[in-house]
């Protein structure tokens, strides 16, 4: 499974507590506000907003928080955020993509560069690692949604490109531009998804030993602690032994 999916599993297993949850809700709110500002405030008429709300609900974000984030945009009092992508290298030359939303480009660039440097990485130019990833839609379902064949058939009917099924559940991949349509079709067949979002899917991976993985985790956690950073993706590959030892 791709690096970012494994990292999500690590976060889940370690159960990063309330402070992290508050930070996550803040980032989800920011995405909802930006999506609502850029298009229609009605999620049914705004695919990006619909996906942002869906992802927020999958993370158990309260409805009041979601409604408040949309109202912020429609009330005109939401900050003007700029979306920026940073690319660089972490331990063992692992590729790292950092997606940010900021109202101060200089502040964010300085913080991200400093975080890379302090944690054994190097911030590169835009495009320096992006060629190692494809922009894709990712829809996740629990194992209880159905067996591999059932999910595969539903994914084919929905227009998806690929499915990865395992004991942890199912991950369905599609073209980035098809995510809204595919997710809607899957919902009709399999019910509510666990997660629906646009991601960077690695096309090549970098093998990591335990020491390198521990360093990488420190880098990712430091980046994610920045309020301007929305998400971090890497292309690491690690053995089950390494993952179990973290």
mmCIF file of C-alpha atoms in Angstrom:
data_model
loop_
_atom_site.group_PDB
_atom_site.id
_atom_site.type_symbol
_atom_site.label_atom_id
_atom_site.label_comp_id
_atom_site.label_asym_id
_atom_site.label_seq_id
_atom_site.Cartn_x
_atom_site.Cartn_y
_atom_site.Cartn_z
ATOM 1 C CA UNK A 1 0.000 0.000 0.000
ATOM 2 C CA UNK A 2 1.200 3.521 -0.745
ATOM 3 C CA UNK A 3 3.208 5.493 1.760
ATOM 4 C CA UNK A 4 0.530 8.031 2.631
ATOM 5 C CA UNK A 5 -1.974 5.272 3.414
ATOM 6 C CA UNK A 6 0.461 3.533 5.744
ATOM 7 C CA UNK A 7 1.175 6.848 7.452
ATOM 8 C CA UNK A 8 -2.552 7.368 7.987
ATOM 9 C CA UNK A 9 -2.645 3.926 9.602
ATOM 10 C CA UNK A 10 0.269 4.815 11.881
ATOM 11 C CA UNK A 11 -1.536 7.958 12.996
ATOM 12 C CA UNK A 12 -4.670 5.946 13.649
ATOM 13 C CA UNK A 13 -2.818 3.268 15.614
ATOM 14 C CA UNK A 14 -0.993 5.784 17.755
ATOM 15 C CA UNK A 15 -4.304 7.560 18.397
ATOM 16 C CA UNK A 16 -2.847 11.078 18.422
ATOM 17 C CA UNK A 17 -4.950 12.821 21.079
ATOM 18 C CA UNK A 18 -7.315 15.768 21.543
ATOM 19 C CA UNK A 19 -4.864 18.542 20.615
ATOM 20 C CA UNK A 20 -4.219 16.816 17.304
ATOM 21 C CA UNK A 21 -7.955 16.372 16.798
ATOM 22 C CA UNK A 22 -8.523 20.096 17.337
ATOM 23 C CA UNK A 23 -5.775 20.857 14.822
ATOM 24 C CA UNK A 24 -7.329 18.433 12.333
ATOM 25 C CA UNK A 25 -10.755 20.089 12.703
ATOM 26 C CA UNK A 26 -9.115 23.475 12.136
ATOM 27 C CA UNK A 27 -7.540 22.247 8.880
ATOM 28 C CA UNK A 28 -10.780 20.657 7.722
ATOM 29 C CA UNK A 29 -12.631 23.905 8.487
ATOM 30 C CA UNK A 30 -10.121 25.852 6.430
ATOM 31 C CA UNK A 31 -10.637 23.549 3.435
ATOM 32 C CA UNK A 32 -14.431 23.862 3.765
ATOM 33 C CA UNK A 33 -14.269 27.666 3.969
ATOM 34 C CA UNK A 34 -11.959 27.930 0.952
ATOM 35 C CA UNK A 35 -14.100 25.509 -1.077
ATOM 36 C CA UNK A 36 -17.292 27.422 -0.189
ATOM 37 C CA UNK A 37 -15.665 30.754 -1.081
ATOM 38 C CA UNK A 38 -14.468 29.472 -4.457
ATOM 39 C CA UNK A 39 -17.852 28.107 -5.518
ATOM 40 C CA UNK A 40 -21.443 27.657 -4.427
ATOM 41 C CA UNK A 41 -22.011 27.396 -0.631
ATOM 42 C CA UNK A 42 -24.382 24.477 -1.302
ATOM 43 C CA UNK A 43 -22.328 21.213 -1.180
ATOM 44 C CA UNK A 44 -24.694 19.593 -3.697
ATOM 45 C CA UNK A 45 -23.765 22.261 -6.279
ATOM 46 C CA UNK A 46 -20.064 22.472 -5.396
ATOM 47 C CA UNK A 47 -18.090 19.197 -5.816
ATOM 48 C CA UNK A 48 -15.020 20.439 -3.941
ATOM 49 C CA UNK A 49 -17.146 21.588 -1.004
ATOM 50 C CA UNK A 50 -19.099 18.332 -1.050
ATOM 51 C CA UNK A 51 -15.867 16.331 -0.788
ATOM 52 C CA UNK A 52 -14.536 18.608 1.962
ATOM 53 C CA UNK A 53 -17.727 18.186 4.000
ATOM 54 C CA UNK A 54 -17.707 14.419 3.383
ATOM 55 C CA UNK A 55 -14.107 14.163 4.612
ATOM 56 C CA UNK A 56 -14.927 16.280 7.676
ATOM 57 C CA UNK A 57 -17.841 13.998 8.548
ATOM 58 C CA UNK A 58 -15.635 10.919 8.135
ATOM 59 C CA UNK A 59 -13.327 12.429 10.780
ATOM 60 C CA UNK A 60 -16.332 12.888 13.137
ATOM 61 C CA UNK A 61 -16.236 16.672 12.878
ATOM 62 C CA UNK A 62 -19.401 18.107 14.503
ATOM 63 C CA UNK A 63 -22.080 19.466 12.152
ATOM 64 C CA UNK A 64 -21.951 22.844 13.939
ATOM 65 C CA UNK A 65 -18.268 23.192 13.017
ATOM 66 C CA UNK A 66 -19.036 22.363 9.378
ATOM 67 C CA UNK A 67 -21.923 24.839 9.180
ATOM 68 C CA UNK A 68 -19.801 27.531 10.862
ATOM 69 C CA UNK A 69 -16.997 27.047 8.311
ATOM 70 C CA UNK A 70 -19.456 27.450 5.411
ATOM 71 C CA UNK A 71 -21.060 30.509 7.044
ATOM 72 C CA UNK A 72 -17.617 32.062 7.408
ATOM 73 C CA UNK A 73 -17.216 31.966 3.635
ATOM 74 C CA UNK A 74 -20.697 33.197 2.789
ATOM 75 C CA UNK A 75 -20.444 35.944 5.410
ATOM 76 C CA UNK A 76 -17.298 37.235 3.733
ATOM 77 C CA UNK A 77 -15.231 37.100 6.930
ATOM 78 C CA UNK A 78 -13.072 34.119 5.962
ATOM 79 C CA UNK A 79 -9.405 34.902 5.389
ATOM 80 C CA UNK A 80 -8.068 34.867 1.848
ATOM 81 C CA UNK A 81 -5.976 31.709 1.722
ATOM 82 C CA UNK A 82 -3.540 30.808 -1.026
ATOM 83 C CA UNK A 83 -2.939 27.144 -1.830
ATOM 84 C CA UNK A 84 0.748 26.253 -2.145
ATOM 85 C CA UNK A 85 2.560 22.961 -2.673
ATOM 86 C CA UNK A 86 6.087 22.389 -1.399
ATOM 87 C CA UNK A 87 8.291 19.493 -2.463
ATOM 88 C CA UNK A 88 11.427 18.108 -0.898
ATOM 89 C CA UNK A 89 13.400 15.155 0.380
ATOM 90 C CA UNK A 90 13.424 13.506 3.785
ATOM 91 C CA UNK A 91 15.674 10.810 5.345
ATOM 92 C CA UNK A 92 17.026 8.219 2.877
ATOM 93 C CA UNK A 93 16.026 10.501 0.001
ATOM 94 C CA UNK A 94 12.315 9.789 0.508
ATOM 95 C CA UNK A 95 10.114 12.181 -1.492
ATOM 96 C CA UNK A 96 7.842 14.527 0.482
ATOM 97 C CA UNK A 97 4.954 16.670 -0.783
ATOM 98 C CA UNK A 98 3.554 19.327 1.560
ATOM 99 C CA UNK A 99 0.206 20.950 0.757
ATOM 100 C CA UNK A 100 -0.492 24.226 2.534
ATOM 101 C CA UNK A 101 -3.136 26.947 2.747
ATOM 102 C CA UNK A 102 -1.769 30.245 3.908
ATOM 103 C CA UNK A 103 -2.555 33.945 4.218
ATOM 104 C CA UNK A 104 1.183 34.676 4.383
ATOM 105 C CA UNK A 105 3.306 32.913 1.763
ATOM 106 C CA UNK A 106 6.646 34.123 3.179
ATOM 107 C CA UNK A 107 5.872 32.906 6.701
ATOM 108 C CA UNK A 108 4.817 29.469 5.511
ATOM 109 C CA UNK A 109 7.769 29.016 3.147
ATOM 110 C CA UNK A 110 10.200 29.982 5.912
ATOM 111 C CA UNK A 111 8.612 27.593 8.432
ATOM 112 C CA UNK A 112 8.446 24.668 6.006
ATOM 113 C CA UNK A 113 12.074 25.157 4.912
ATOM 114 C CA UNK A 114 13.238 25.371 8.523
ATOM 115 C CA UNK A 115 11.276 22.224 9.464
ATOM 116 C CA UNK A 116 12.862 20.231 6.643
ATOM 117 C CA UNK A 117 16.353 21.397 7.626
ATOM 118 C CA UNK A 118 15.919 20.688 11.361
ATOM 119 C CA UNK A 119 14.643 17.175 10.652
ATOM 120 C CA UNK A 120 17.265 15.908 8.215
ATOM 121 C CA UNK A 121 15.473 16.894 5.018
ATOM 122 C CA UNK A 122 15.884 19.340 2.158
ATOM 123 C CA UNK A 123 13.228 21.561 0.635
ATOM 124 C CA UNK A 124 13.456 21.405 -3.149
ATOM 125 C CA UNK A 125 12.005 23.329 -6.069
ATOM 126 C CA UNK A 126 8.404 22.788 -7.181
ATOM 127 C CA UNK A 127 8.467 19.718 -9.421
ATOM 128 C CA UNK A 128 11.578 18.249 -7.761
ATOM 129 C CA UNK A 129 9.653 15.197 -6.489
ATOM 130 C CA UNK A 130 6.181 15.681 -7.977
ATOM 131 C CA UNK A 131 7.063 13.493 -10.958
ATOM 132 C CA UNK A 132 7.183 10.503 -8.558
ATOM 133 C CA UNK A 133 3.453 10.848 -7.805
ATOM 134 C CA UNK A 134 0.144 10.886 -9.679
ATOM 135 C CA UNK A 135 -2.763 13.057 -8.578
ATOM 136 C CA UNK A 136 -5.610 10.645 -7.845
ATOM 137 C CA UNK A 137 -8.965 10.338 -6.134
ATOM 138 C CA UNK A 138 -8.988 7.922 -3.188
ATOM 139 C CA UNK A 139 -12.135 6.424 -1.653
ATOM 140 C CA UNK A 140 -11.721 4.170 1.396
ATOM 141 C CA UNK A 141 -14.216 1.615 2.705
ATOM 142 C CA UNK A 142 -14.042 -0.700 5.718
ATOM 143 C CA UNK A 143 -13.716 -4.451 5.139
ATOM 144 C CA UNK A 144 -17.359 -4.762 6.194
ATOM 145 C CA UNK A 145 -18.475 -2.951 3.017
ATOM 146 C CA UNK A 146 -18.180 -6.241 1.129
ATOM 147 C CA UNK A 147 -15.751 -8.863 -0.138
ATOM 148 C CA UNK A 148 -13.058 -8.009 -2.690
ATOM 149 C CA UNK A 149 -15.164 -9.115 -5.687
ATOM 150 C CA UNK A 150 -18.209 -7.105 -4.595
ATOM 151 C CA UNK A 151 -16.155 -3.949 -4.108
ATOM 152 C CA UNK A 152 -14.272 -4.522 -7.363
ATOM 153 C CA UNK A 153 -17.521 -4.803 -9.334
ATOM 154 C CA UNK A 154 -18.928 -1.675 -7.686
ATOM 155 C CA UNK A 155 -15.699 0.199 -8.455
ATOM 156 C CA UNK A 156 -15.743 -0.854 -12.123
ATOM 157 C CA UNK A 157 -19.378 0.215 -12.451
ATOM 158 C CA UNK A 158 -18.548 3.559 -10.814
ATOM 159 C CA UNK A 159 -15.723 4.245 -13.292
ATOM 160 C CA UNK A 160 -12.790 3.719 -10.910
ATOM 161 C CA UNK A 161 -9.299 2.767 -12.115
ATOM 162 C CA UNK A 162 -8.002 0.422 -9.429
ATOM 163 C CA UNK A 163 -8.904 -1.270 -6.135
ATOM 164 C CA UNK A 164 -6.662 -2.472 -3.296
ATOM 165 C CA UNK A 165 -8.438 -4.845 -0.901
ATOM 166 C CA UNK A 166 -6.982 -6.279 2.300
ATOM 167 C CA UNK A 167 -7.944 -7.194 5.841
ATOM 168 C CA UNK A 168 -7.921 -3.486 6.810
ATOM 169 C CA UNK A 169 -10.472 -2.603 4.137
ATOM 170 C CA UNK A 170 -10.679 -1.383 0.547
ATOM 171 C CA UNK A 171 -9.016 1.559 -1.177
ATOM 172 C CA UNK A 172 -10.541 2.563 -4.515
ATOM 173 C CA UNK A 173 -8.565 4.759 -6.907
ATOM 174 C CA UNK A 174 -9.847 6.970 -9.716
ATOM 175 C CA UNK A 175 -8.805 9.909 -11.888
ATOM 176 C CA UNK A 176 -8.689 13.132 -9.842
ATOM 177 C CA UNK A 177 -11.327 14.755 -12.067
ATOM 178 C CA UNK A 178 -13.695 11.789 -11.577
ATOM 179 C CA UNK A 179 -13.625 11.679 -7.772
ATOM 180 C CA UNK A 180 -16.984 13.330 -7.144
ATOM 181 C CA UNK A 181 -18.814 11.131 -9.686
ATOM 182 C CA UNK A 182 -17.080 7.911 -8.605
ATOM 183 C CA UNK A 183 -17.669 8.600 -4.895
ATOM 184 C CA UNK A 184 -21.353 9.323 -5.518
ATOM 185 C CA UNK A 185 -21.798 6.113 -7.550
ATOM 186 C CA UNK A 186 -19.987 4.034 -4.912
ATOM 187 C CA UNK A 187 -22.173 5.497 -2.174
ATOM 188 C CA UNK A 188 -25.216 4.143 -3.990
ATOM 189 C CA UNK A 189 -23.721 0.638 -4.064
ATOM 190 C CA UNK A 190 -21.619 0.381 -0.887
ATOM 191 C CA UNK A 191 -22.982 3.075 1.406
ATOM 192 C CA UNK A 192 -21.049 5.865 3.107
ATOM 193 C CA UNK A 193 -17.275 5.739 2.616
ATOM 194 C CA UNK A 194 -14.754 6.052 5.436
ATOM 195 C CA UNK A 195 -12.830 8.688 3.494
ATOM 196 C CA UNK A 196 -13.061 10.447 0.123
ATOM 197 C CA UNK A 197 -10.260 12.778 -0.936
ATOM 198 C CA UNK A 198 -7.732 13.854 -3.538
ATOM 199 C CA UNK A 199 -4.263 12.485 -2.840
ATOM 200 C CA UNK A 200 -0.791 12.160 -4.321
ATOM 201 C CA UNK A 201 -0.239 8.470 -5.140
ATOM 202 C CA UNK A 202 3.422 7.412 -5.353
ATOM 203 C CA UNK A 203 4.519 5.826 -8.626
ATOM 204 C CA UNK A 204 7.914 4.860 -7.177
ATOM 205 C CA UNK A 205 8.768 4.173 -3.529
ATOM 206 C CA UNK A 206 11.802 4.456 -1.262
ATOM 207 C CA UNK A 207 12.570 1.586 1.144
ATOM 208 C CA UNK A 208 12.993 2.682 4.749
ATOM 209 C CA UNK A 209 14.601 0.884 7.692
ATOM 210 C CA UNK A 210 13.487 1.514 11.278
ATOM 211 C CA UNK A 211 15.920 4.369 11.976
ATOM 212 C CA UNK A 212 14.980 6.161 8.754
ATOM 213 C CA UNK A 213 11.252 5.663 9.460
ATOM 214 C CA UNK A 214 11.629 7.148 12.941
ATOM 215 C CA UNK A 215 13.360 10.203 11.444
ATOM 216 C CA UNK A 216 10.677 10.479 8.770
ATOM 217 C CA UNK A 217 7.917 10.352 11.388
ATOM 218 C CA UNK A 218 9.566 13.213 13.265
ATOM 219 C CA UNK A 219 9.713 15.271 10.054
ATOM 220 C CA UNK A 220 6.068 14.565 9.169
ATOM 221 C CA UNK A 221 4.832 15.313 12.681
ATOM 222 C CA UNK A 222 6.769 18.598 12.750
ATOM 223 C CA UNK A 223 5.342 19.611 9.362
ATOM 224 C CA UNK A 224 1.797 18.666 10.377
ATOM 225 C CA UNK A 225 2.103 20.732 13.554
ATOM 226 C CA UNK A 226 2.246 23.853 11.359
ATOM 227 C CA UNK A 227 -1.254 25.353 11.177
ATOM 228 C CA UNK A 228 -0.665 26.330 7.529
ATOM 229 C CA UNK A 229 0.059 22.753 6.438
ATOM 230 C CA UNK A 230 -3.020 20.841 5.290
ATOM 231 C CA UNK A 231 -1.454 17.452 4.514
ATOM 232 C CA UNK A 232 1.876 15.706 4.009
ATOM 233 C CA UNK A 233 2.475 12.821 1.576
ATOM 234 C CA UNK A 234 5.579 10.669 1.163
ATOM 235 C CA UNK A 235 6.601 7.734 -1.018
ATOM 236 C CA UNK A 236 8.113 5.523 1.685
ATOM 237 C CA UNK A 237 7.948 1.728 1.638
ATOM 238 C CA UNK A 238 8.634 -0.235 4.826
ATOM 239 C CA UNK A 239 8.465 -3.862 5.872
ATOM 240 C CA UNK A 240 5.809 -5.125 8.277
ATOM 241 C CA UNK A 241 8.574 -5.596 10.877
ATOM 242 C CA UNK A 242 9.570 -1.944 10.644
ATOM 243 C CA UNK A 243 5.957 -0.786 10.813
ATOM 244 C CA UNK A 244 5.272 -2.994 13.828
ATOM 245 C CA UNK A 245 8.330 -1.596 15.658
ATOM 246 C CA UNK A 246 7.265 2.031 15.343
#
